[in-house]
Coordinates of C-alpha atoms in Angstrom, one line a residue:
M231 CA -9.0 41.8 12.8
Q232 CA -9.6 45.5 12.1
R233 CA -11.3 47.5 14.8
I234 CA -15.0 47.9 14.0
E235 CA -16.1 51.0 15.9
E236 CA -19.8 50.7 15.1
I237 CA -19.9 47.4 17.1
Y238 CA -18.8 49.2 20.3
W239 CA -21.7 51.6 19.8
L240 CA -24.2 48.8 19.0
R241 CA -23.2 46.7 22.0
A242 CA -23.5 49.6 24.4
Y243 CA -26.9 50.4 23.0
G244 CA -28.0 46.7 23.3
C245 CA -26.8 46.7 26.9
L246 CA -28.8 49.8 27.8
A247 CA -31.8 48.6 25.9
V248 CA -32.1 45.3 27.8
F249 CA -31.4 47.2 31.1
S250 CA -34.1 49.8 30.3
F251 CA -36.6 47.2 29.2
H252 CA -36.4 45.4 32.6
L253 CA -36.4 48.7 34.4
L254 CA -39.7 49.6 32.7
D255 CA -41.0 46.2 33.8
H256 CA -40.5 47.3 37.4
L257 CA -41.9 50.8 36.7
N258 CA -45.0 49.3 35.2
Q259 CA -45.8 47.8 38.6
R260 CA -46.5 51.4 39.8
V261 CA -47.6 53.1 36.6
D262 CA -48.7 51.9 33.2
T263 CA -49.3 54.6 30.6
L264 CA -48.9 55.2 26.9
A265 CA -45.7 57.0 27.7
T266 CA -44.2 53.9 29.3
D267 CA -45.4 51.8 26.3
L268 CA -43.7 54.2 23.8
A269 CA -40.5 54.2 25.9
R270 CA -40.3 50.4 25.3
I271 CA -40.1 50.8 21.5
P272 CA -36.3 51.4 21.4
T273 CA -35.6 48.8 24.1
V274 CA -37.0 45.9 22.1
L275 CA -33.8 45.8 20.0
G276 CA -31.6 44.7 22.9
T277 CA -31.7 40.9 22.6
P278 CA -31.5 40.9 18.8
I279 CA -28.4 43.2 19.0
F280 CA -26.4 40.7 21.1
I281 CA -27.2 37.8 18.8
F282 CA -26.4 39.8 15.7
I283 CA -23.1 41.1 17.1
S284 CA -21.8 37.6 17.9
I285 CA -22.3 36.3 14.4
F286 CA -21.1 39.4 12.7
L287 CA -17.8 39.4 14.7
F288 CA -17.2 35.7 14.3
S289 CA -17.7 36.0 10.5
M290 CA -15.5 39.0 10.2
R291 CA -12.7 37.4 12.2
Y292 CA -12.8 33.8 11.0
G293 CA -14.9 33.6 7.8
R294 CA -14.9 29.9 7.0
D295 CA -11.5 29.3 8.7
I296 CA -13.0 28.5 12.1
P297 CA -10.3 27.6 14.6
Q298 CA -10.1 24.3 16.5
G299 CA -12.0 24.3 19.7
F300 CA -14.1 27.3 18.7
L301 CA -17.5 25.7 19.5
G302 CA -16.7 24.2 22.8
S303 CA -15.1 27.4 24.1
R304 CA -17.9 29.7 23.0
V305 CA -20.7 27.5 24.2
K306 CA -18.9 27.1 27.6
Y307 CA -18.8 30.8 28.2
V308 CA -22.6 31.2 27.7
M309 CA -24.0 28.0 29.1
V310 CA -22.1 27.9 32.4
P311 CA -23.4 31.4 33.4
Y312 CA -26.8 30.2 32.2
L313 CA -26.8 27.4 34.7
V314 CA -25.2 29.5 37.5
Y315 CA -27.6 32.4 37.2
G316 CA -30.5 30.3 36.4
L317 CA -30.0 28.4 39.6
A318 CA -29.6 31.6 41.6
Y319 CA -32.7 33.3 40.1
S320 CA -34.8 30.1 40.4
L321 CA -33.9 29.7 44.1
A322 CA -34.7 33.4 44.7
E323 CA -38.1 33.0 43.0
F324 CA -38.8 29.9 45.1
L325 CA -38.0 31.7 48.3
R326 CA -40.1 34.7 47.3
L327 CA -43.1 32.6 46.6
Q328 CA -42.7 30.7 49.9
A329 CA -42.5 34.0 51.7
N330 CA -45.7 35.2 50.1
G331 CA -47.5 32.0 51.1
V332 CA -47.7 30.7 47.5
E333 CA -47.3 26.9 47.2
A334 CA -44.4 26.3 44.8
G335 CA -42.2 23.2 44.5
L336 CA -38.5 23.6 44.3
V337 CA -38.1 21.0 41.6
E338 CA -40.9 22.7 39.5
T339 CA -39.3 26.1 39.9
L340 CA -35.9 24.8 38.9
R341 CA -37.4 23.1 35.9
E342 CA -39.2 26.3 34.8
Y343 CA -35.9 28.3 34.9
L344 CA -33.3 25.8 33.8
V345 CA -35.1 23.4 31.5
Y346 CA -37.8 25.7 30.1
A347 CA -35.5 28.8 30.0
G348 CA -38.2 30.8 31.9
W349 CA -35.9 33.7 32.8
H350 CA -34.2 36.6 31.0
G351 CA -31.1 34.4 30.3
Y352 CA -33.0 32.5 27.6
F353 CA -30.8 34.6 25.3
L354 CA -27.8 32.5 26.2
I355 CA -29.4 29.3 24.8
I356 CA -30.2 31.2 21.6
A357 CA -26.6 32.4 21.4
A358 CA -25.3 28.8 21.9
Q359 CA -27.5 27.5 19.1
F360 CA -26.3 30.1 16.7
Y361 CA -22.7 29.5 17.6
A362 CA -23.3 25.9 16.6
F363 CA -25.1 27.0 13.4
Y364 CA -22.2 29.3 12.5
W365 CA -19.7 26.5 13.1
L366 CA -21.8 24.2 10.8
Y367 CA -22.3 26.9 8.2
G368 CA -18.5 27.5 7.9
R369 CA -17.2 24.0 8.4
F370 CA -19.5 22.4 5.8
D371 CA -19.8 25.4 3.4
L372 CA -23.6 25.7 3.9
A373 CA -23.5 28.9 1.9
R374 CA -23.8 26.8 -1.2
W375 CA -27.4 25.8 -0.2
L376 CA -28.2 28.7 2.1
P377 CA -26.9 31.9 0.4
A378 CA -27.1 34.8 2.7
T379 CA -28.9 37.4 0.6
P380 CA -32.0 35.3 -0.4
W381 CA -32.1 33.7 3.1
L382 CA -32.1 37.1 4.7
L383 CA -35.6 37.6 3.1
I384 CA -36.6 34.0 3.8
G385 CA -35.4 34.1 7.4
S386 CA -37.2 37.4 8.0
L387 CA -40.5 36.0 6.7
I388 CA -40.0 32.9 8.8
G389 CA -39.3 35.0 11.9
M390 CA -42.4 37.2 11.4
A391 CA -44.5 34.1 10.8
W392 CA -43.1 32.4 13.9
W393 CA -43.9 35.4 16.2
G394 CA -47.2 35.9 14.6
Y395 CA -48.2 32.3 15.1
W396 CA -47.5 32.5 18.9
Q397 CA -49.3 35.8 19.2
W398 CA -52.3 34.2 17.6
R399 CA -52.2 31.1 19.8
S400 CA -54.1 31.2 23.1
S401 CA -51.9 28.5 24.7
L402 CA -48.1 28.7 25.0
P403 CA -45.5 26.0 25.7
P404 CA -44.0 26.1 29.2
G405 CA -41.4 28.7 30.1
Y406 CA -39.8 30.5 27.1
L407 CA -39.5 27.4 24.9
H408 CA -41.1 29.1 21.9
W409 CA -38.6 32.0 22.4
I410 CA -35.5 30.0 22.3
A411 CA -36.4 28.2 19.1
P412 CA -34.0 29.5 16.4
L413 CA -36.8 30.1 13.8
G414 CA -37.7 33.4 15.3
W415 CA -34.1 34.7 15.1
L416 CA -32.9 33.2 11.8
Y417 CA -32.9 36.6 10.1
L418 CA -30.2 37.9 12.5
F419 CA -27.8 35.3 11.3
F420 CA -28.2 36.0 7.7
L421 CA -28.3 39.8 8.2
A422 CA -24.8 39.5 9.9
M423 CA -23.6 37.4 6.9
V424 CA -24.9 39.9 4.4
L425 CA -23.3 42.8 6.1
V426 CA -19.9 41.0 6.5
K427 CA -20.0 40.1 2.8
H428 CA -20.4 43.7 1.7
Y429 CA -18.5 45.4 4.6
Q430 CA -15.4 46.2 2.6
D431 CA -17.3 47.3 -0.5
A432 CA -17.1 50.8 -1.7
P433 CA -20.5 52.6 -1.4
E434 CA -21.1 52.5 -5.1
A435 CA -20.3 48.8 -5.2
R436 CA -22.9 47.8 -2.7
P437 CA -26.2 46.2 -3.8
A438 CA -28.9 48.8 -4.6
W439 CA -31.4 47.2 -2.2
L440 CA -28.9 47.4 0.7
V441 CA -28.2 51.1 0.0
A442 CA -31.9 51.9 -0.3
L443 CA -33.0 50.1 2.9
A444 CA -30.2 51.9 4.8
R445 CA -31.8 55.3 4.2
P446 CA -33.3 56.7 7.4
R447 CA -36.6 57.5 5.7
W448 CA -37.7 53.9 5.9
L449 CA -36.8 53.6 9.6
V450 CA -38.6 56.8 10.4
A451 CA -41.7 55.7 8.5
L452 CA -41.8 52.4 10.4
I453 CA -41.3 54.0 13.8
G454 CA -44.1 56.4 12.9
L455 CA -46.4 53.5 12.1
V456 CA -45.5 51.7 15.3
V457 CA -46.3 54.8 17.3
L458 CA -49.5 55.2 15.5
L459 CA -50.6 51.6 16.2
S460 CA -49.5 52.1 19.8
L461 CA -52.1 54.8 20.4
P462 CA -55.1 52.5 20.5
G463 CA -53.1 49.9 22.3
W464 CA -52.8 47.4 19.4
L465 CA -49.2 46.4 19.9
E466 CA -47.2 44.4 22.5
Y467 CA -43.6 45.4 23.2
S468 CA -40.8 42.8 23.3
S469 CA -38.1 41.5 21.0
K470 CA -40.5 38.7 20.1
E471 CA -43.0 40.6 18.0
V472 CA -43.8 40.6 14.3
W473 CA -43.0 44.3 13.9
V474 CA -39.6 44.0 15.5
V475 CA -38.2 42.0 12.6
P476 CA -38.4 44.8 10.0
F477 CA -37.6 47.4 12.8
F478 CA -34.3 45.6 13.6
L479 CA -33.4 45.2 10.0
L480 CA -33.9 48.8 9.1
F481 CA -32.3 50.1 12.3
T482 CA -29.2 47.9 11.8
L483 CA -28.7 48.7 8.2
W484 CA -28.9 52.5 9.0
I485 CA -26.8 52.5 12.2
M486 CA -24.0 50.4 10.8
G487 CA -23.5 52.9 8.0
R488 CA -24.1 55.9 10.2
L489 CA -21.5 54.9 12.7
R490 CA -18.9 53.5 10.3
G491 CA -15.5 54.6 11.5
R492 CA -16.8 56.9 14.2
P493 CA -14.6 56.3 17.3
A494 CA -16.4 55.2 20.4
P495 CA -15.7 57.4 23.4
P496 CA -14.3 55.9 26.6
L497 CA -17.7 55.7 28.3
V498 CA -19.0 53.6 25.5
R499 CA -16.0 51.3 25.5
R500 CA -16.3 51.0 29.3
L501 CA -19.9 49.9 29.0
N502 CA -18.8 47.3 26.5
E503 CA -16.4 45.8 29.0
F504 CA -19.2 45.1 31.5
S505 CA -22.1 44.5 29.0
F506 CA -22.3 40.8 29.6
G507 CA -22.2 41.1 33.3
I508 CA -24.8 43.9 33.3
Y509 CA -27.1 41.7 31.1
L510 CA -26.9 38.8 33.5
A511 CA -27.0 40.6 36.9
H512 CA -29.1 43.7 36.7
P513 CA -32.5 42.1 37.6
M514 CA -30.9 40.9 40.8
F515 CA -30.2 44.5 41.8
F516 CA -33.6 45.7 40.6
N517 CA -35.1 43.2 43.0
L518 CA -32.9 44.4 45.8
V519 CA -34.4 47.9 45.4
D520 CA -37.9 46.4 45.7
V521 CA -36.9 44.4 48.7
L522 CA -35.6 47.5 50.4
D523 CA -38.7 49.4 49.5
P524 CA -41.5 46.9 50.3
G525 CA -44.2 49.4 50.9
Q526 CA -43.4 51.4 47.7
R527 CA -42.7 54.5 49.9
L528 CA -40.2 56.0 47.5
P529 CA -41.6 58.7 45.2
L530 CA -41.8 57.5 41.6
A531 CA -38.8 59.6 40.4
L532 CA -36.6 58.4 43.2
Y533 CA -37.7 54.8 42.7
V534 CA -36.6 55.0 39.0
L535 CA -33.4 56.7 40.0
A536 CA -32.7 54.0 42.6
L537 CA -33.4 51.2 40.0
A538 CA -31.0 52.8 37.5
V539 CA -28.2 53.6 39.9
V540 CA -28.3 50.4 42.0
G541 CA -28.9 48.2 39.0
M542 CA -26.0 49.6 36.9
A543 CA -23.5 50.2 39.7
G544 CA -24.3 46.9 41.4
S545 CA -24.0 44.9 38.2
I546 CA -20.6 46.5 37.3
A547 CA -19.2 46.1 40.9
W548 CA -20.4 42.5 40.9
N549 CA -18.8 41.8 37.5
L550 CA -15.5 43.5 38.6
T551 CA -15.4 41.4 41.7
A552 CA -16.2 38.1 40.0
N553 CA -13.5 38.6 37.3
R554 CA -10.8 39.1 39.9
V555 CA -11.1 35.5 41.2
Q556 CA -10.2 32.3 39.3
W557 CA -13.1 31.0 37.3
G558 CA -15.2 34.0 38.2
G559 CA -15.6 35.2 34.6
L560 CA -16.6 31.8 33.5
L561 CA -19.2 31.4 36.2
F562 CA -20.7 34.9 36.4
G563 CA -20.0 36.5 33.1
K564 CA -16.7 37.3 31.4
R565 CA -15.5 40.9 31.3
L566 CA -14.8 41.8 27.7
R567 CA -11.4 43.0 26.6
V568 CA -11.9 46.3 24.9
A569 CA -8.9 48.1 23.2

């Protein structure tokens, strides 16, 4: 498969977005201002980026000729880390609650994390579902009934309706069950399919609507609207919001064209290598900083710096170490091979 430089840039951005989103969660424990809210806007794209990249690359590489053993291999490399890290994070949460005098059952905590996907690894279950959907889509030629272009619009409307419904509801299901349902992410699958379909087209041969939406004016206008609605505090900030669906669509259409063929520098490629490990492990090292600074004695700037340095360096070192032992990549996050 040809080297797709823009994916290196996009994966690096997604990694930093997720990392920054959770860093801001810790920062919000000390300060919560409009500035921290606005800083979250670019970070909400992190989780959708990882889902989009997976489907895009699979479709570019295999098309409908999906190799034997594809599904089992792909699901294994996301669900084993889900169980390993989910167990680790749930045990850590149980011990934290016990230390703070909060009554919490071990079985209930394990169920919250592993069954209800109540931790940041919920993304792995979404990914596994879309691996299965991609396998079905190609193996049974579902494009005959679910053509990518109209279903990009349908999937976007379904996703917006899904997130809007749960924002309107006063009661939520346990854990993140409503987050891992594929309805909210369906647009990412068909966006990937549409972009793969027209990836090799000359600019003048691409559909007019695709060219029009890729113009930066629409993205700038939407960001301006989001900032405007943020001023009175009317918006929430996560990847599971109604406004994130058009935001991601416009951003991806623009960035994929903007970065087409632009070589990613060594630092971006290096970040790609450890992106999966960073995604899985960084909250562990953020929590370590909080444990070592229980009285919040660090000045705010030093606290943020400590989170960034310890979170990034610790995650990379952990991933390097894990991938040097047999089964380490499978259990703790595989290090990607980057040319």
